[in-house]
Amino acid sequence: MEKERIQEKLTEIYASGTLGIAPEKLKGDVFVPQSKSAAHRALILAFLSGDIELAKIDETHVSDDIKATKRALIRMGEALAEGISGEEPIEIDCKESGSTLRFLIPLAAVLGIPTKFIGSGRLPKRPIKEYEGVFTGSGADMIYLEPGLSLPLLIKGKMQAGEYSLPGNVSSQYISGLLMALSAADGASRLTLTTELESRPYVDMTCEVMRAFGVEVEEDANGYALSGAVKPHREESFEVEADYSQAAFWLVADYLGSEIDLKNLPKSTAQGDRAIVDLLAGLGETGKRNDEAGKTASSSSDREIFEMDARDVPDLVPVFAIAAAATNCVTKIVHAERLRIKESDRIASTSAMLTALGISNTITEDGLLIVGRSAETTGDKCFLGGTVDSCKDHRLVMAAAIAATRAEDMVWIKDPVAVEKSYPAFFEDYMNLGGKIDGINVG
């Protein structure tokens, strides 16, 4: 089936609201899309360097989140070119992108651009309160325009260089957003972390991209210092590497018995989600030990437990849960509290997905306890068929699709169009690997 026919078919399926996948292992090559996390950062630093096109974004399959950030930066650039006068704000629509919102709030403040931020989906309810303390005394104001909601939000005034503080155990997007914004401020700045830093890999990536654009940022025991001596600048283009966050879905499919060759993954990277490689290796070894010891589902209380610490890699939880469910392990996912404020409550929605697929699991205070089903099944099927409510969460859609490769019957996924948020070509790639979607097989 030609590319155009695949896209036409997917458009029809998305419009119907439900996508069906027949059980079928996958085989073939995949070129993984660019890192969404790196692309956000590259676009912002390129914009601050004076040429947003320095960030080389693959426009053929660009995600909704990256579209939102690029559109917003272009609008900010227009406002600066037109000259900022008066109090009339520009309007920035972040769509459903939390990264766009949290990265651009401090940027608008540092650049002194009066800005009204709006959004859709769950975004107006997602928290941004950690910025309230940052704005106090900064020279800029953030004003909530709807009681009880984060959006719409008005930014006024001009944030100055100086000393700021944030907790380290909140979304790293606050820390990354403030660091990138302060790189454009006049003068030296310091960001002190008042608690231990979580999601460190994402902040490390931010600093790496900032340095690639000539920014002097130094980390010490308590936070980060920016000299302010050099503004973002770069002469050559910045290549955005392939995304381990998206590769994780194919790596789990491979773990479950598909044969997928990922062609363009970097071996050396600051991406925290590269941890999926080690997590799958550890999970496999634990399951193997349980098999060798004869510990089966009927003796689940005796099975060795594999623990996943989601503190630094929360985005891996939905797809790693699928891998855990298909292994002779009891898997405990911990430190996943912040998943409750993602595109869905990802603890609850991941649990519901597993339940729909026949996997025993329990929601805990900070995560999930998953009882793997592989040892109590016969043959090659670890999951039941059934209907998964994606809760309009892109990572739930893709995780359920990977589970379908080892299911007993059709897996139906509600609101599959959510994949457009991060990986628009996911189902196109899935079909090209031999996946049977709604009865269509192009393998």
GROMACS .gro file of C-alpha atoms in nm:
model
  443
    1MET     CA    1   0.000   0.000   0.000
    2GLU     CA    2   0.149   0.333  -0.106
    3LYS     CA    3   0.223   0.602   0.149
    4GLU     CA    4  -0.073   0.811   0.031
    5ARG     CA    5  -0.316   0.521   0.070
    6ILE     CA    6  -0.185   0.444   0.418
    7GLN     CA    7  -0.234   0.805   0.522
    8GLU     CA    8  -0.581   0.812   0.366
    9LYS     CA    9  -0.678   0.496   0.552
   10LEU     CA   10  -0.545   0.629   0.882
   11THR     CA   11  -0.735   0.954   0.834
   12GLU     CA   12  -1.056   0.753   0.799
   13ILE     CA   13  -0.976   0.546   1.108
   14TYR     CA   14  -0.889   0.852   1.317
   15ALA     CA   15  -1.217   1.013   1.215
   16SER     CA   16  -1.405   0.704   1.337
   17GLY     CA   17  -1.253   0.746   1.683
   18THR     CA   18  -1.142   0.383   1.726
   19LEU     CA   19  -0.857   0.184   1.572
   20GLY     CA   20  -0.837  -0.195   1.567
   21ILE     CA   21  -0.515  -0.398   1.559
   22ALA     CA   22  -0.499  -0.770   1.482
   23PRO     CA   23  -0.238  -0.975   1.673
   24GLU     CA   24   0.077  -0.984   1.462
   25LYS     CA   25   0.445  -0.955   1.540
   26LEU     CA   26   0.637  -0.690   1.352
   27LYS     CA   27   0.947  -0.712   1.137
   28GLY     CA   28   1.159  -0.457   0.953
   29ASP     CA   29   1.351  -0.133   0.979
   30VAL     CA   30   1.246   0.193   1.145
   31PHE     CA   31   1.402   0.536   1.126
   32VAL     CA   32   1.313   0.686   1.463
   33PRO     CA   33   1.180   1.044   1.460
   34GLN     CA   34   1.373   1.332   1.610
   35SER     CA   35   1.384   1.379   1.985
   36LYS     CA   36   1.089   1.595   2.081
   37SER     CA   37   1.266   1.708   2.397
   38ALA     CA   38   1.578   1.812   2.207
   39ALA     CA   39   1.374   1.976   1.931
   40HIS     CA   40   1.190   2.207   2.175
   41ARG     CA   41   1.523   2.318   2.321
   42ALA     CA   42   1.697   2.356   1.987
   43LEU     CA   43   1.415   2.572   1.850
   44ILE     CA   44   1.425   2.804   2.152
   45LEU     CA   45   1.804   2.844   2.147
   46ALA     CA   46   1.805   2.891   1.770
   47PHE     CA   47   1.535   3.157   1.805
   48LEU     CA   48   1.742   3.337   2.069
   49SER     CA   49   2.040   3.315   1.834
   50GLY     CA   50   1.846   3.511   1.575
   51ASP     CA   51   1.767   3.231   1.328
   52ILE     CA   52   1.511   2.970   1.423
   53GLU     CA   53   1.600   2.769   1.112
   54LEU     CA   54   1.935   2.678   1.271
   55ALA     CA   55   1.737   2.403   1.443
   56LYS     CA   56   1.703   2.140   1.172
   57ILE     CA   57   1.354   2.000   1.221
   58ASP     CA   58   1.223   1.720   1.000
   59GLU     CA   59   0.909   1.883   0.864
   60THR     CA   60   0.775   1.565   0.704
   61HIS     CA   61   0.643   1.418   1.029
   62VAL     CA   62   0.665   1.701   1.279
   63SER     CA   63   0.462   1.647   1.597
   64ASP     CA   64   0.183   1.872   1.720
   65ASP     CA   65   0.392   1.977   2.021
   66ILE     CA   66   0.686   2.090   1.808
   67LYS     CA   67   0.449   2.271   1.572
   68ALA     CA   68   0.310   2.458   1.872
   69THR     CA   69   0.653   2.566   1.993
   70LYS     CA   70   0.773   2.675   1.650
   71ARG     CA   71   0.455   2.873   1.578
   72ALA     CA   72   0.483   3.043   1.915
   73LEU     CA   73   0.847   3.141   1.863
   74ILE     CA   74   0.772   3.278   1.518
   75ARG     CA   75   0.492   3.490   1.668
   76MET     CA   76   0.728   3.615   1.940
   77GLY     CA   77   0.982   3.705   1.674
   78GLU     CA   78   0.719   3.903   1.485
   79ALA     CA   79   0.630   4.091   1.803
   80LEU     CA   80   0.993   4.184   1.863
   81ALA     CA   81   1.035   4.293   1.501
   82GLU     CA   82   0.722   4.507   1.516
   83GLY     CA   83   0.835   4.667   1.838
   84ILE     CA   84   0.678   4.618   2.179
   85SER     CA   85   0.460   4.908   2.281
   86GLY     CA   86   0.162   4.939   2.509
   87GLU     CA   87  -0.002   4.655   2.698
   88GLU     CA   88  -0.180   4.470   2.417
   89PRO     CA   89  -0.060   4.109   2.444
   90ILE     CA   90   0.013   3.868   2.166
   91GLU     CA   91  -0.169   3.535   2.192
   92ILE     CA   92   0.020   3.206   2.205
   93ASP     CA   93  -0.179   2.884   2.163
   94CYS     CA   94   0.018   2.599   2.321
   95LYS     CA   95  -0.246   2.345   2.213
   96GLU     CA   96  -0.186   2.048   2.450
   97SER     CA   97   0.190   2.094   2.487
   98GLY     CA   98   0.307   2.131   2.845
   99SER     CA   99   0.664   2.179   2.724
  100THR     CA  100   0.563   2.470   2.503
  101LEU     CA  101   0.381   2.639   2.789
  102ARG     CA  102   0.640   2.590   3.062
  103PHE     CA  103   0.933   2.676   2.837
  104LEU     CA  104   0.779   2.991   2.691
  105ILE     CA  105   0.628   3.151   3.002
  106PRO     CA  106   0.968   3.270   3.135
  107LEU     CA  107   1.091   3.342   2.783
  108ALA     CA  108   0.806   3.586   2.720
  109ALA     CA  109   0.885   3.748   3.055
  110VAL     CA  110   1.259   3.786   2.991
  111LEU     CA  111   1.197   3.927   2.643
  112GLY     CA  112   0.935   4.165   2.783
  113ILE     CA  113   0.665   4.052   2.539
  114PRO     CA  114   0.312   4.092   2.683
  115THR     CA  115   0.167   3.748   2.612
  116LYS     CA  116  -0.161   3.571   2.664
  117PHE     CA  117  -0.113   3.193   2.677
  118ILE     CA  118  -0.401   2.962   2.591
  119GLY     CA  119  -0.425   2.585   2.543
  120SER     CA  120  -0.655   2.288   2.499
  121GLY     CA  121  -0.716   1.937   2.631
  122ARG     CA  122  -0.592   1.896   2.988
  123LEU     CA  123  -0.336   2.176   2.955
  124PRO     CA  124  -0.547   2.453   3.114
  125LYS     CA  125  -0.569   2.235   3.427
  126ARG     CA  126  -0.204   2.131   3.439
  127PRO     CA  127  -0.008   2.315   3.709
  128ILE     CA  128   0.230   2.605   3.653
  129LYS     CA  129   0.222   2.735   4.010
  130GLU     CA  130   0.596   2.682   4.063
  131TYR     CA  131   0.655   2.988   3.848
  132GLU     CA  132   0.458   3.208   4.088
  133GLY     CA  133   0.750   3.238   4.330
  134VAL     CA  134   0.992   3.293   4.042
  135PHE     CA  135   0.791   3.590   3.916
  136THR     CA  136   0.770   3.757   4.258
  137GLY     CA  137   1.008   4.052   4.248
  138SER     CA  138   1.137   3.959   3.902
  139GLY     CA  139   1.003   4.263   3.721
  140ALA     CA  140   0.734   4.060   3.546
  141ASP     CA  141   0.386   3.943   3.644
  142MET     CA  142   0.182   3.632   3.569
  143ILE     CA  143  -0.193   3.680   3.592
  144TYR     CA  144  -0.449   3.398   3.585
  145LEU     CA  145  -0.752   3.497   3.378
  146GLU     CA  146  -0.987   3.212   3.479
  147PRO     CA  147  -1.041   3.113   3.845
  148GLY     CA  148  -0.913   2.764   3.920
  149LEU     CA  149  -0.735   2.721   3.586
  150SER     CA  150  -0.376   2.775   3.473
  151LEU     CA  151  -0.493   2.903   3.135
  152PRO     CA  152  -0.562   3.150   2.996
  153LEU     CA  153  -0.258   3.322   3.149
  154LEU     CA  154  -0.129   3.675   3.097
  155ILE     CA  155   0.242   3.762   3.120
  156LYS     CA  156   0.333   4.130   3.162
  157GLY     CA  157   0.648   4.324   3.243
  158LYS     CA  158   1.010   4.224   3.195
  159MET     CA  159   1.196   3.965   3.402
  160GLN     CA  160   1.547   4.074   3.498
  161ALA     CA  161   1.866   3.875   3.539
  162GLY     CA  162   1.927   3.783   3.901
  163GLU     CA  163   1.893   3.510   4.161
  164TYR     CA  164   1.599   3.270   4.144
  165SER     CA  165   1.500   2.945   4.312
  166LEU     CA  166   1.286   2.643   4.230
  167PRO     CA  167   1.227   2.303   4.390
  168GLY     CA  168   1.420   2.027   4.218
  169ASN     CA  169   1.146   1.769   4.267
  170VAL     CA  170   0.890   1.930   4.036
  171SER     CA  171   0.869   1.901   3.659
  172SER     CA  172   1.211   1.964   3.510
  173GLN     CA  173   1.037   2.181   3.249
  174TYR     CA  174   1.029   2.467   3.500
  175ILE     CA  175   1.404   2.446   3.552
  176SER     CA  176   1.482   2.408   3.182
  177GLY     CA  177   1.245   2.687   3.084
  178LEU     CA  178   1.394   2.933   3.331
  179LEU     CA  179   1.753   2.846   3.239
  180MET     CA  180   1.692   2.895   2.867
  181ALA     CA  181   1.506   3.221   2.924
  182LEU     CA  182   1.772   3.366   3.154
  183SER     CA  183   2.035   3.297   2.889
  184ALA     CA  184   1.880   3.591   2.702
  185ALA     CA  185   1.872   3.827   3.003
  186ASP     CA  186   2.114   4.116   3.046
  187GLY     CA  187   2.353   4.013   3.321
  188ALA     CA  188   2.448   3.714   3.531
  189SER     CA  189   2.184   3.489   3.686
  190ARG     CA  190   2.167   3.203   3.929
  191LEU     CA  191   1.906   2.932   3.977
  192THR     CA  192   1.918   2.761   4.317
  193LEU     CA  193   1.740   2.429   4.364
  194THR     CA  194   1.579   2.401   4.705
  195THR     CA  195   1.534   2.021   4.691
  196GLU     CA  196   1.710   1.732   4.521
  197LEU     CA  197   1.685   1.741   4.143
  198GLU     CA  198   1.457   1.484   3.979
  199SER     CA  199   1.439   1.414   3.605
  200ARG     CA  200   1.804   1.518   3.589
  201PRO     CA  201   1.858   1.387   3.234
  202TYR     CA  202   1.617   1.645   3.095
  203VAL     CA  203   1.800   1.933   3.263
  204ASP     CA  204   2.133   1.787   3.151
  205MET     CA  205   1.998   1.789   2.795
  206THR     CA  206   1.894   2.153   2.834
  207CYS     CA  207   2.244   2.251   2.947
  208GLU     CA  208   2.399   2.050   2.664
  209VAL     CA  209   2.191   2.230   2.400
  210MET     CA  210   2.255   2.567   2.565
  211ARG     CA  211   2.630   2.506   2.550
  212ALA     CA  212   2.598   2.404   2.186
  213PHE     CA  213   2.463   2.755   2.130
  214GLY     CA  214   2.752   2.918   2.314
  215VAL     CA  215   2.580   2.981   2.649
  216GLU     CA  216   2.798   2.966   2.960
  217VAL     CA  217   2.602   2.761   3.214
  218GLU     CA  218   2.768   2.592   3.510
  219GLU     CA  219   2.625   2.343   3.756
  220ASP     CA  220   2.729   2.325   4.120
  221ALA     CA  221   2.601   2.143   4.427
  222ASN     CA  222   2.299   2.372   4.469
  223GLY     CA  223   2.196   2.475   4.122
  224TYR     CA  224   2.308   2.654   3.808
  225ALA     CA  225   2.491   2.976   3.725
  226LEU     CA  226   2.478   3.170   3.399
  227SER     CA  227   2.753   3.423   3.344
  228GLY     CA  228   2.543   3.639   3.114
  229ALA     CA  229   2.860   3.729   2.929
  230VAL     CA  230   2.757   3.557   2.608
  231LYS     CA  231   2.408   3.541   2.459
  232PRO     CA  232   2.296   3.236   2.259
  233HIS     CA  233   2.470   3.224   1.923
  234ARG     CA  234   2.561   2.968   1.660
  235GLU     CA  235   2.668   2.981   1.296
  236GLU     CA  236   2.607   2.624   1.180
  237SER     CA  237   2.286   2.426   1.193
  238PHE     CA  238   2.197   2.210   1.494
  239GLU     CA  239   2.103   1.853   1.409
  240VAL     CA  240   1.835   1.706   1.635
  241GLU     CA  241   1.907   1.342   1.715
  242ALA     CA  242   1.665   1.049   1.710
  243ASP     CA  243   1.433   1.006   2.007
  244TYR     CA  244   1.480   0.727   2.262
  245SER     CA  245   1.140   0.814   2.406
  246GLN     CA  246   0.975   0.708   2.078
  247ALA     CA  247   1.227   0.431   2.011
  248ALA     CA  248   1.119   0.276   2.342
  249PHE     CA  249   0.798   0.150   2.181
  250TRP     CA  250   0.987  -0.039   1.911
  251LEU     CA  251   1.246  -0.164   2.161
  252VAL     CA  252   0.966  -0.310   2.374
  253ALA     CA  253   0.808  -0.465   2.063
  254ASP     CA  254   1.145  -0.624   1.990
  255TYR     CA  255   1.163  -0.744   2.351
  256LEU     CA  256   0.822  -0.906   2.302
  257GLY     CA  257   0.941  -1.104   2.002
  258SER     CA  258   0.916  -0.872   1.702
  259GLU     CA  259   1.225  -0.819   1.488
  260ILE     CA  260   1.283  -0.447   1.448
  261ASP     CA  261   1.606  -0.277   1.348
  262LEU     CA  262   1.628   0.086   1.458
  263LYS     CA  263   1.856   0.256   1.209
  264ASN     CA  264   1.943   0.594   1.353
  265LEU     CA  265   1.957   0.582   1.734
  266PRO     CA  266   2.256   0.762   1.886
  267LYS     CA  267   2.473   0.545   2.108
  268SER     CA  268   2.599   0.842   2.308
  269THR     CA  269   2.325   1.079   2.421
  270ALA     CA  270   2.204   1.295   2.708
  271GLN     CA  271   1.853   1.154   2.664
  272GLY     CA  272   1.740   0.999   2.989
  273ASP     CA  273   1.498   0.766   2.812
  274ARG     CA  274   1.794   0.567   2.682
  275ALA     CA  275   1.744   0.393   3.018
  276ILE     CA  276   1.485   0.173   2.845
  277VAL     CA  277   1.773  -0.040   2.716
  278ASP     CA  278   1.900  -0.119   3.065
  279LEU     CA  279   1.549  -0.154   3.208
  280LEU     CA  280   1.456  -0.419   2.953
  281ALA     CA  281   1.781  -0.604   3.012
  282GLY     CA  282   1.721  -0.607   3.387
  283LEU     CA  283   1.358  -0.711   3.347
  284GLY     CA  284   1.458  -0.999   3.122
  285GLU     CA  285   1.718  -1.126   3.365
  286THR     CA  286   1.473  -1.114   3.656
  287GLY     CA  287   1.211  -1.303   3.456
  288LYS     CA  288   1.469  -1.562   3.356
  289ARG     CA  289   1.565  -1.623   3.718
  290ASN     CA  290   1.198  -1.671   3.810
  291ASP     CA  291   1.159  -1.920   3.524
  292GLU     CA  292   1.467  -2.114   3.630
  293ALA     CA  293   1.343  -2.125   3.991
  294GLY     CA  294   1.003  -2.255   3.879
  295LYS     CA  295   0.822  -1.954   4.023
  296THR     CA  296   0.501  -1.913   3.827
  297ALA     CA  297   0.193  -1.696   3.836
  298SER     CA  298   0.031  -1.931   4.084
  299SER     CA  299   0.313  -1.843   4.323
  300SER     CA  300   0.329  -1.474   4.239
  301SER     CA  301   0.402  -1.382   4.600
  302ASP     CA  302   0.723  -1.583   4.573
  303ARG     CA  303   0.839  -1.434   4.245
  304GLU     CA  304   1.137  -1.203   4.242
  305ILE     CA  305   1.030  -0.841   4.211
  306PHE     CA  306   1.175  -0.608   3.949
  307GLU     CA  307   1.164  -0.242   4.050
  308MET     CA  308   1.152   0.047   3.806
  309ASP     CA  309   1.233   0.390   3.948
  310ALA     CA  310   1.038   0.633   3.728
  311ARG     CA  311   1.177   0.946   3.891
  312ASP     CA  312   1.402   1.035   3.596
  313VAL     CA  313   1.212   0.855   3.317
  314PRO     CA  314   0.836   0.905   3.372
  315ASP     CA  315   0.753   0.894   3.001
  316LEU     CA  316   0.869   0.532   2.980
  317VAL     CA  317   0.610   0.404   3.225
  318PRO     CA  318   0.320   0.313   2.988
  319VAL     CA  319   0.530   0.114   2.743
  320PHE     CA  320   0.755  -0.038   3.009
  321ALA     CA  321   0.439  -0.157   3.184
  322ILE     CA  322   0.359  -0.356   2.867
  323ALA     CA  323   0.702  -0.520   2.876
  324ALA     CA  324   0.662  -0.596   3.247
  325ALA     CA  325   0.319  -0.749   3.189
  326ALA     CA  326   0.462  -0.999   2.941
  327THR     CA  327   0.742  -1.120   3.168
  328ASN     CA  328   0.745  -1.373   3.450
  329CYS     CA  329   0.799  -1.099   3.707
  330VAL     CA  330   0.615  -0.894   3.959
  331THR     CA  331   0.714  -0.540   3.866
  332LYS     CA  332   0.696  -0.246   4.101
  333ILE     CA  333   0.700   0.100   3.942
  334VAL     CA  334   0.790   0.365   4.200
  335HIS     CA  335   0.837   0.744   4.220
  336ALA     CA  336   0.586   0.801   3.942
  337GLU     CA  337   0.365   1.055   4.122
  338ARG     CA  338   0.409   1.327   3.860
  339LEU     CA  339   0.245   1.104   3.601
  340ARG     CA  340  -0.089   1.207   3.748
  341ILE     CA  341  -0.059   1.547   3.577
  342LYS     CA  342   0.042   1.442   3.227
  343GLU     CA  343  -0.187   1.431   2.920
  344SER     CA  344  -0.390   1.191   3.131
  345ASP     CA  345  -0.351   1.067   3.486
  346ARG     CA  346  -0.097   0.819   3.352
  347ILE     CA  347  -0.094   0.604   3.662
  348ALA     CA  348  -0.470   0.550   3.642
  349SER     CA  349  -0.481   0.524   3.262
  350THR     CA  350  -0.187   0.282   3.243
  351SER     CA  351  -0.354   0.069   3.509
  352ALA     CA  352  -0.683   0.072   3.316
  353MET     CA  353  -0.500  -0.023   2.995
  354LEU     CA  354  -0.339  -0.322   3.165
  355THR     CA  355  -0.670  -0.431   3.315
  356ALA     CA  356  -0.841  -0.411   2.976
  357LEU     CA  357  -0.570  -0.636   2.835
  358GLY     CA  358  -0.609  -0.894   3.111
  359ILE     CA  359  -0.313  -0.797   3.328
  360SER     CA  360  -0.345  -0.798   3.706
  361ASN     CA  361  -0.216  -0.475   3.857
  362THR     CA  362  -0.261  -0.247   4.156
  363ILE     CA  363  -0.226   0.129   4.184
  364THR     CA  364   0.009   0.219   4.468
  365GLU     CA  365   0.081   0.548   4.642
  366ASP     CA  366   0.352   0.641   4.394
  367GLY     CA  367   0.308   0.404   4.102
  368LEU     CA  368   0.197   0.056   4.001
  369LEU     CA  369   0.241  -0.309   4.096
  370ILE     CA  370   0.215  -0.534   3.789
  371VAL     CA  371   0.184  -0.913   3.794
  372GLY     CA  372   0.329  -1.049   3.471
  373ARG     CA  373   0.104  -1.289   3.281
  374SER     CA  374   0.348  -1.478   3.058
  375ALA     CA  375   0.390  -1.779   3.288
  376GLU     CA  376   0.018  -1.848   3.313
  377THR     CA  377  -0.049  -1.840   2.941
  378THR     CA  378   0.005  -2.103   2.680
  379GLY     CA  379   0.162  -2.042   2.346
  380ASP     CA  380   0.275  -1.697   2.247
  381LYS     CA  381  -0.002  -1.472   2.378
  382CYS     CA  382   0.048  -1.261   2.691
  383PHE     CA  383  -0.247  -1.022   2.656
  384LEU     CA  384  -0.618  -1.061   2.604
  385GLY     CA  385  -0.784  -0.868   2.329
  386GLY     CA  386  -1.016  -0.586   2.422
  387THR     CA  387  -1.078  -0.215   2.413
  388VAL     CA  388  -0.830   0.032   2.556
  389ASP     CA  389  -0.937   0.387   2.635
  390SER     CA  390  -0.631   0.596   2.551
  391CYS     CA  391  -0.770   0.892   2.746
  392LYS     CA  392  -0.643   1.092   2.446
  393ASP     CA  393  -0.288   1.025   2.565
  394HIS     CA  394  -0.037   0.959   2.286
  395ARG     CA  395   0.181   0.728   2.496
  396LEU     CA  396  -0.116   0.510   2.592
  397VAL     CA  397  -0.212   0.472   2.225
  398MET     CA  398   0.134   0.353   2.127
  399ALA     CA  399   0.178   0.128   2.431
  400ALA     CA  400  -0.151  -0.050   2.358
  401ALA     CA  401  -0.049  -0.095   1.995
  402ILE     CA  402   0.271  -0.269   2.104
  403ALA     CA  403   0.073  -0.497   2.337
  404ALA     CA  404  -0.135  -0.603   2.036
  405THR     CA  405   0.167  -0.783   1.891
  406ARG     CA  406   0.129  -1.046   2.166
  407ALA     CA  407  -0.249  -1.041   2.215
  408GLU     CA  408  -0.497  -1.329   2.184
  409ASP     CA  409  -0.750  -1.122   1.991
  410MET     CA  410  -0.804  -0.780   1.836
  411VAL     CA  411  -0.700  -0.478   2.041
  412TRP     CA  412  -0.920  -0.172   1.992
  413ILE     CA  413  -0.784   0.170   2.086
  414LYS     CA  414  -1.004   0.472   2.145
  415ASP     CA  415  -0.888   0.817   2.024
  416PRO     CA  416  -0.585   0.690   1.830
  417VAL     CA  417  -0.534   1.032   1.670
  418ALA     CA  418  -0.360   1.133   1.994
  419VAL     CA  419  -0.035   0.997   1.844
  420GLU     CA  420  -0.017   1.316   1.637
  421LYS     CA  421   0.100   1.492   1.952
  422SER     CA  422   0.442   1.328   1.947
  423TYR     CA  423   0.480   1.066   1.671
  424PRO     CA  424   0.253   1.135   1.372
  425ALA     CA  425   0.404   0.856   1.162
  426PHE     CA  426   0.371   0.588   1.431
  427PHE     CA  427   0.092   0.386   1.270
  428GLU     CA  428   0.238   0.437   0.924
  429ASP     CA  429   0.561   0.281   1.053
  430TYR     CA  430   0.359   0.013   1.235
  431MET     CA  431   0.185  -0.090   0.914
  432ASN     CA  432   0.508  -0.089   0.716
  433LEU     CA  433   0.645  -0.336   0.972
  434GLY     CA  434   0.363  -0.575   0.889
  435GLY     CA  435   0.112  -0.459   1.146
  436LYS     CA  436  -0.253  -0.529   1.067
  437ILE     CA  437  -0.457  -0.221   1.145
  438ASP     CA  438  -0.832  -0.240   1.107
  439GLY     CA  439  -0.784  -0.544   0.887
  440ILE     CA  440  -0.525  -0.377   0.662
  441ASN     CA  441  -0.184  -0.543   0.624
  442VAL     CA  442   0.090  -0.374   0.421
  443GLY     CA  443   0.382  -0.586   0.543
   0.00000   0.00000   0.00000
